[in-house]
Amino acid sequence: MSVDPRTPCLIGVAQHTVRAQPGPEPLDLWELVAREAAADAGAPGVLERLDSIQVVYADSWQYDDPAARLAERLAAEPRHRAYSRVSGTAPQLLIGEAAGRIAAGEMDAALVAGAEALATRRALRKAGERVAWSHPAVPKPPYGWERPPHPDELAHELFLPVHTYAIMETARRAASHESLEEESAHRGRMMAPMTRVAAANPHAWHREVRTPRELVVPSEDNRLVGWPYTRRTVAVLEVDQAAAVILVATGLADRLGVPRDKRVYLRGWAYAEDTWEVAARPEPGSSPAMAAAARRAFARAGVGLDDLGALDVYSCFAIALRSACAAMGLDPLDGRGLTVTGGLPYAGGPASDYVLHSTAAMAGRLRAEPGHGLVTGVGMHLTKHTYAIWSTEPGGALGDGEPVYTAEPVPIVAGYEGPATVAGYTVAHGRDGAAERGVVVADLPGGGRAHAHLRDPGLIAEAESRELVGRKIRLRADGPVNVATW
């Protein structure tokens, strides 16, 4: 079959996990996986021909010029360099941009790399050692938010994903008319198969097969983190992992002698956005943006859900999995499985970098079992969504990073006093496993939403033992924080 020489194809992938602690710094890992990806393609000379080097934001360390430092290590002189912002969708946005530029004839070869050394940072700090890696940014730049938390979220200490996603989970659970026990049991059944995939993945951070009960029942080594989530059902962030992919024009792949059975094509992808704040979501327990992104990606790729041989659905929290499945009409217990890596709680969730790992793993799966595969990404607080169809068959239409859907936010009201109705909630737990405070998102009678804390120990205990969504409550202001009672 003749393929247009401008068609972008993925020719080299690499994943690397460092278990010995302390390990290397991110720059060392970027170089390592870049060279491994070139070797995987069977084309070491491709690094010298890179037109673009793009690097995913690293939480571990802020370099003065990450892409330029990596270019120096690789003796490459790319005319295009980029460093992403913080987001689980960043890898696909970089990949999509590179593919688009290749298809437009603006470049022939691009590298996208990412790495985290958060386990090493933790090990060094625990040993009382200062982290002092190379080429620090001076002054240190602000954190790489595209948009910082809302002031009212900050006032209510609602900025950690383990709490925001849990609030959306409780809203979804109530809308689905599930009991607390049913939600927990289903979460275990949905995520336990992922542990089996991780156990067979040499790059996975956790390689233990777990039963559904072991995942969801709180215990000494499986404490609650943001109720109803336990530690074993949320992304594991403190890992030392790296991944890279190399995309080139088909014409260059031909000249480099890359075998056709190593080439994987991006048939179509799409990006969409829900609201940035959980309280601003029109329906806190669902994601119309996911549905829009899925529809557009499948349409661009010219394939349907039944055509897929493999999937990797972004799995930072159960609500992300469940929302994606609902958006696509996919049974969460589908026999194809929800991941080719083991997912973020078990294979590892290296900050913004996971989709590079799932893309690399999907490429490996498709090389072994030709066909089509889906890789999804989620960024921020279930805000940003990417859906990408990869295939061993060229075709489809790429698409771009322009959002195919943007949600209209519900107003957030600060300093509210009066009656309200619970829309979603969680209970934050400390490192000792003890409940610290409840966090509520509430519907207001006149429209809009408000945040509130639960402080009374009895009410906090009640929040973890019965359904609160739909409960009539009363809010009073205590400085910048609303306090909920009933």
PDB file of C-alpha atoms in Angstrom, residues 10-157:
ATOM      1  CA  LEU A  10       5.576   6.783  15.283  1.00  0.00           C
ATOM      2  CA  ILE A  11       8.760   4.757  14.787  1.00  0.00           C
ATOM      3  CA  GLY A  12      10.495   4.640  18.170  1.00  0.00           C
ATOM      4  CA  VAL A  13       9.255   4.320  21.744  1.00  0.00           C
ATOM      5  CA  ALA A  14      10.892   3.835  25.110  1.00  0.00           C
ATOM      6  CA  GLN A  15       9.894   3.460  28.739  1.00  0.00           C
ATOM      7  CA  HIS A  16      12.235   3.297  31.699  1.00  0.00           C
ATOM      8  CA  THR A  17      11.637   2.742  35.399  1.00  0.00           C
ATOM      9  CA  VAL A  18      14.345   3.274  38.031  1.00  0.00           C
ATOM     10  CA  ARG A  19      13.940   1.200  41.181  1.00  0.00           C
ATOM     11  CA  ALA A  20      17.264   1.779  42.959  1.00  0.00           C
ATOM     12  CA  GLN A  21      17.121   4.864  45.158  1.00  0.00           C
ATOM     13  CA  PRO A  22      18.293   7.500  44.837  1.00  0.00           C
ATOM     14  CA  GLY A  23      18.168   7.461  41.060  1.00  0.00           C
ATOM     15  CA  PRO A  24      19.218   9.869  38.295  1.00  0.00           C
ATOM     16  CA  GLU A  25      17.827  13.318  37.677  1.00  0.00           C
ATOM     17  CA  PRO A  26      15.168  13.987  34.990  1.00  0.00           C
ATOM     18  CA  LEU A  27      17.675  15.289  32.407  1.00  0.00           C
ATOM     19  CA  ASP A  28      19.583  12.002  32.587  1.00  0.00           C
ATOM     20  CA  LEU A  29      16.335  10.111  32.123  1.00  0.00           C
ATOM     21  CA  TRP A  30      15.261  12.257  29.139  1.00  0.00           C
ATOM     22  CA  GLU A  31      18.530  11.466  27.421  1.00  0.00           C
ATOM     23  CA  LEU A  32      18.278   7.783  28.258  1.00  0.00           C
ATOM     24  CA  VAL A  33      14.773   7.281  26.851  1.00  0.00           C
ATOM     25  CA  ALA A  34      15.525   9.425  23.785  1.00  0.00           C
ATOM     26  CA  ARG A  35      18.416   7.152  22.894  1.00  0.00           C
ATOM     27  CA  GLU A  36      16.376   4.056  23.697  1.00  0.00           C
ATOM     28  CA  ALA A  37      13.547   5.265  21.447  1.00  0.00           C
ATOM     29  CA  ALA A  38      16.003   5.813  18.588  1.00  0.00           C
ATOM     30  CA  ALA A  39      17.422   2.338  19.143  1.00  0.00           C
ATOM     31  CA  ASP A  40      13.893   0.905  19.220  1.00  0.00           C
ATOM     32  CA  ALA A  41      13.305   2.428  15.776  1.00  0.00           C
ATOM     33  CA  GLY A  42      16.523   0.860  14.527  1.00  0.00           C
ATOM     34  CA  ALA A  43      17.605   4.337  13.450  1.00  0.00           C
ATOM     35  CA  PRO A  44      20.130   5.868  15.903  1.00  0.00           C
ATOM     36  CA  GLY A  45      20.916   8.571  13.322  1.00  0.00           C
ATOM     37  CA  VAL A  46      17.408   9.984  13.673  1.00  0.00           C
ATOM     38  CA  LEU A  47      18.464  11.954  16.764  1.00  0.00           C
ATOM     39  CA  GLU A  48      20.820  14.052  14.673  1.00  0.00           C
ATOM     40  CA  ARG A  49      17.963  14.816  12.276  1.00  0.00           C
ATOM     41  CA  LEU A  50      15.446  15.988  14.851  1.00  0.00           C
ATOM     42  CA  ASP A  51      13.590  19.121  13.796  1.00  0.00           C
ATOM     43  CA  SER A  52      11.748  19.305  17.122  1.00  0.00           C
ATOM     44  CA  ILE A  53      12.427  18.360  20.724  1.00  0.00           C
ATOM     45  CA  GLN A  54       9.458  18.691  23.052  1.00  0.00           C
ATOM     46  CA  VAL A  55       9.580  17.956  26.768  1.00  0.00           C
ATOM     47  CA  VAL A  56       6.705  17.304  29.172  1.00  0.00           C
ATOM     48  CA  TYR A  57       6.682  19.451  32.318  1.00  0.00           C
ATOM     49  CA  ALA A  58       8.656  17.855  35.151  1.00  0.00           C
ATOM     50  CA  ASP A  59       7.441  18.374  38.704  1.00  0.00           C
ATOM     51  CA  SER A  60      10.720  16.984  40.036  1.00  0.00           C
ATOM     52  CA  TRP A  61      13.002  19.855  38.992  1.00  0.00           C
ATOM     53  CA  GLN A  62      12.830  23.139  37.097  1.00  0.00           C
ATOM     54  CA  TYR A  63      15.635  23.482  34.551  1.00  0.00           C
ATOM     55  CA  ASP A  64      16.610  26.753  32.944  1.00  0.00           C
ATOM     56  CA  ASP A  65      15.835  25.481  29.426  1.00  0.00           C
ATOM     57  CA  PRO A  66      14.767  21.821  29.427  1.00  0.00           C
ATOM     58  CA  ALA A  67      14.475  21.212  25.674  1.00  0.00           C
ATOM     59  CA  ALA A  68      17.756  22.999  24.959  1.00  0.00           C
ATOM     60  CA  ARG A  69      19.589  21.009  27.653  1.00  0.00           C
ATOM     61  CA  LEU A  70      18.268  17.764  26.183  1.00  0.00           C
ATOM     62  CA  ALA A  71      19.279  18.885  22.680  1.00  0.00           C
ATOM     63  CA  GLU A  72      22.818  19.464  23.954  1.00  0.00           C
ATOM     64  CA  ARG A  73      22.933  15.962  25.424  1.00  0.00           C
ATOM     65  CA  LEU A  74      21.787  14.462  22.119  1.00  0.00           C
ATOM     66  CA  ALA A  75      24.059  16.644  19.934  1.00  0.00           C
ATOM     67  CA  ALA A  76      20.904  17.709  18.101  1.00  0.00           C
ATOM     68  CA  GLU A  77      20.083  21.127  16.656  1.00  0.00           C
ATOM     69  CA  PRO A  78      16.290  21.254  16.370  1.00  0.00           C
ATOM     70  CA  ARG A  79      14.788  24.461  15.071  1.00  0.00           C
ATOM     71  CA  HIS A  80      11.686  23.883  17.221  1.00  0.00           C
ATOM     72  CA  ARG A  81      11.766  23.342  20.988  1.00  0.00           C
ATOM     73  CA  ALA A  82       8.899  23.268  23.464  1.00  0.00           C
ATOM     74  CA  TYR A  83       8.273  22.663  27.154  1.00  0.00           C
ATOM     75  CA  SER A  84       4.702  21.905  28.215  1.00  0.00           C
ATOM     76  CA  ARG A  85       2.583  23.190  31.054  1.00  0.00           C
ATOM     77  CA  VAL A  86       1.264  20.959  33.830  1.00  0.00           C
ATOM     78  CA  SER A  87      -1.418  18.550  32.594  1.00  0.00           C
ATOM     79  CA  GLY A  88      -2.044  14.881  32.052  1.00  0.00           C
ATOM     80  CA  THR A  89      -3.051  15.812  28.503  1.00  0.00           C
ATOM     81  CA  ALA A  90       0.304  17.499  27.762  1.00  0.00           C
ATOM     82  CA  PRO A  91       1.966  14.487  26.083  1.00  0.00           C
ATOM     83  CA  GLN A  92      -0.870  14.067  23.572  1.00  0.00           C
ATOM     84  CA  LEU A  93      -0.995  17.808  22.862  1.00  0.00           C
ATOM     85  CA  LEU A  94       2.739  17.742  22.100  1.00  0.00           C
ATOM     86  CA  ILE A  95       2.417  14.579  20.008  1.00  0.00           C
ATOM     87  CA  GLY A  96      -0.542  16.020  18.148  1.00  0.00           C
ATOM     88  CA  GLU A  97       1.269  19.266  17.396  1.00  0.00           C
ATOM     89  CA  ALA A  98       4.317  17.373  16.136  1.00  0.00           C
ATOM     90  CA  ALA A  99       2.166  15.118  13.939  1.00  0.00           C
ATOM     91  CA  GLY A 100       0.367  18.127  12.511  1.00  0.00           C
ATOM     92  CA  ARG A 101       3.610  19.907  11.667  1.00  0.00           C
ATOM     93  CA  ILE A 102       5.005  16.796  10.012  1.00  0.00           C
ATOM     94  CA  ALA A 103       1.833  16.369   7.937  1.00  0.00           C
ATOM     95  CA  ALA A 104       2.043  20.035   6.906  1.00  0.00           C
ATOM     96  CA  GLY A 105       5.616  19.598   5.696  1.00  0.00           C
ATOM     97  CA  GLU A 106       7.049  21.891   8.368  1.00  0.00           C
ATOM     98  CA  MET A 107       9.298  19.204   9.860  1.00  0.00           C
ATOM     99  CA  ASP A 108      10.418  15.622   9.329  1.00  0.00           C
ATOM    100  CA  ALA A 109      11.265  14.317  12.796  1.00  0.00           C
ATOM    101  CA  ALA A 110      10.186  15.093  16.356  1.00  0.00           C
ATOM    102  CA  LEU A 111      11.016  13.727  19.797  1.00  0.00           C
ATOM    103  CA  VAL A 112       8.620  13.996  22.746  1.00  0.00           C
ATOM    104  CA  ALA A 113      10.149  13.013  26.087  1.00  0.00           C
ATOM    105  CA  GLY A 114       9.141  13.147  29.712  1.00  0.00           C
ATOM    106  CA  ALA A 115      10.500  12.012  33.059  1.00  0.00           C
ATOM    107  CA  GLU A 116       9.934  12.307  36.773  1.00  0.00           C
ATOM    108  CA  ALA A 117      12.284  11.544  39.654  1.00  0.00           C
ATOM    109  CA  LEU A 118       9.850  12.176  42.482  1.00  0.00           C
ATOM    110  CA  ALA A 119      10.796   8.955  44.268  1.00  0.00           C
ATOM    111  CA  THR A 120      14.415  10.077  44.259  1.00  0.00           C
ATOM    112  CA  ARG A 121      13.451  13.509  45.623  1.00  0.00           C
ATOM    113  CA  ARG A 122      11.551  11.815  48.410  1.00  0.00           C
ATOM    114  CA  ALA A 123      14.461   9.465  49.180  1.00  0.00           C
ATOM    115  CA  LEU A 124      16.962  12.333  49.295  1.00  0.00           C
ATOM    116  CA  ARG A 125      14.790  14.463  51.519  1.00  0.00           C
ATOM    117  CA  LYS A 126      14.124  11.542  53.848  1.00  0.00           C
ATOM    118  CA  ALA A 127      17.902  11.107  54.142  1.00  0.00           C
ATOM    119  CA  GLY A 128      18.261  14.799  54.947  1.00  0.00           C
ATOM    120  CA  GLU A 129      20.026  15.545  51.673  1.00  0.00           C
ATOM    121  CA  ARG A 130      19.386  18.608  49.544  1.00  0.00           C
ATOM    122  CA  VAL A 131      18.272  18.012  45.976  1.00  0.00           C
ATOM    123  CA  ALA A 132      20.844  19.797  43.801  1.00  0.00           C
ATOM    124  CA  TRP A 133      20.496  18.770  40.185  1.00  0.00           C
ATOM    125  CA  SER A 134      21.974  20.419  37.113  1.00  0.00           C
ATOM    126  CA  HIS A 135      21.004  23.633  35.308  1.00  0.00           C
ATOM    127  CA  PRO A 136      18.440  25.002  37.782  1.00  0.00           C
ATOM    128  CA  ALA A 137      16.167  27.797  36.655  1.00  0.00           C
ATOM    129  CA  VAL A 138      17.183  31.007  38.432  1.00  0.00           C
ATOM    130  CA  PRO A 139      14.976  32.504  39.620  1.00  0.00           C
ATOM    131  CA  LYS A 140      12.727  29.500  40.009  1.00  0.00           C
ATOM    132  CA  PRO A 141       9.674  30.060  37.795  1.00  0.00           C
ATOM    133  CA  PRO A 142       6.097  29.911  39.075  1.00  0.00           C
ATOM    134  CA  TYR A 143       4.474  26.486  39.070  1.00  0.00           C
ATOM    135  CA  GLY A 144       3.405  25.488  35.569  1.00  0.00           C
ATOM    136  CA  TRP A 145      -0.346  25.951  35.954  1.00  0.00           C
ATOM    137  CA  GLU A 146      -2.232  27.010  32.889  1.00  0.00           C
ATOM    138  CA  ARG A 147      -4.645  28.462  35.395  1.00  0.00           C
ATOM    139  CA  PRO A 148      -4.186  28.581  39.191  1.00  0.00           C
ATOM    140  CA  PRO A 149      -6.881  27.374  41.619  1.00  0.00           C
ATOM    141  CA  HIS A 150      -9.895  29.602  42.216  1.00  0.00           C
ATOM    142  CA  PRO A 151      -9.460  31.821  45.332  1.00  0.00           C
ATOM    143  CA  ASP A 152     -12.482  30.213  46.999  1.00  0.00           C
ATOM    144  CA  GLU A 153     -11.017  26.745  46.366  1.00  0.00           C
ATOM    145  CA  LEU A 154      -7.784  27.856  48.013  1.00  0.00           C
ATOM    146  CA  ALA A 155      -9.705  29.260  50.990  1.00  0.00           C
ATOM    147  CA  HIS A 156     -11.401  25.878  51.436  1.00  0.00           C
ATOM    148  CA  GLU A 157      -8.183  23.897  50.834  1.00  0.00           C
TER     149      GLU A 157
END
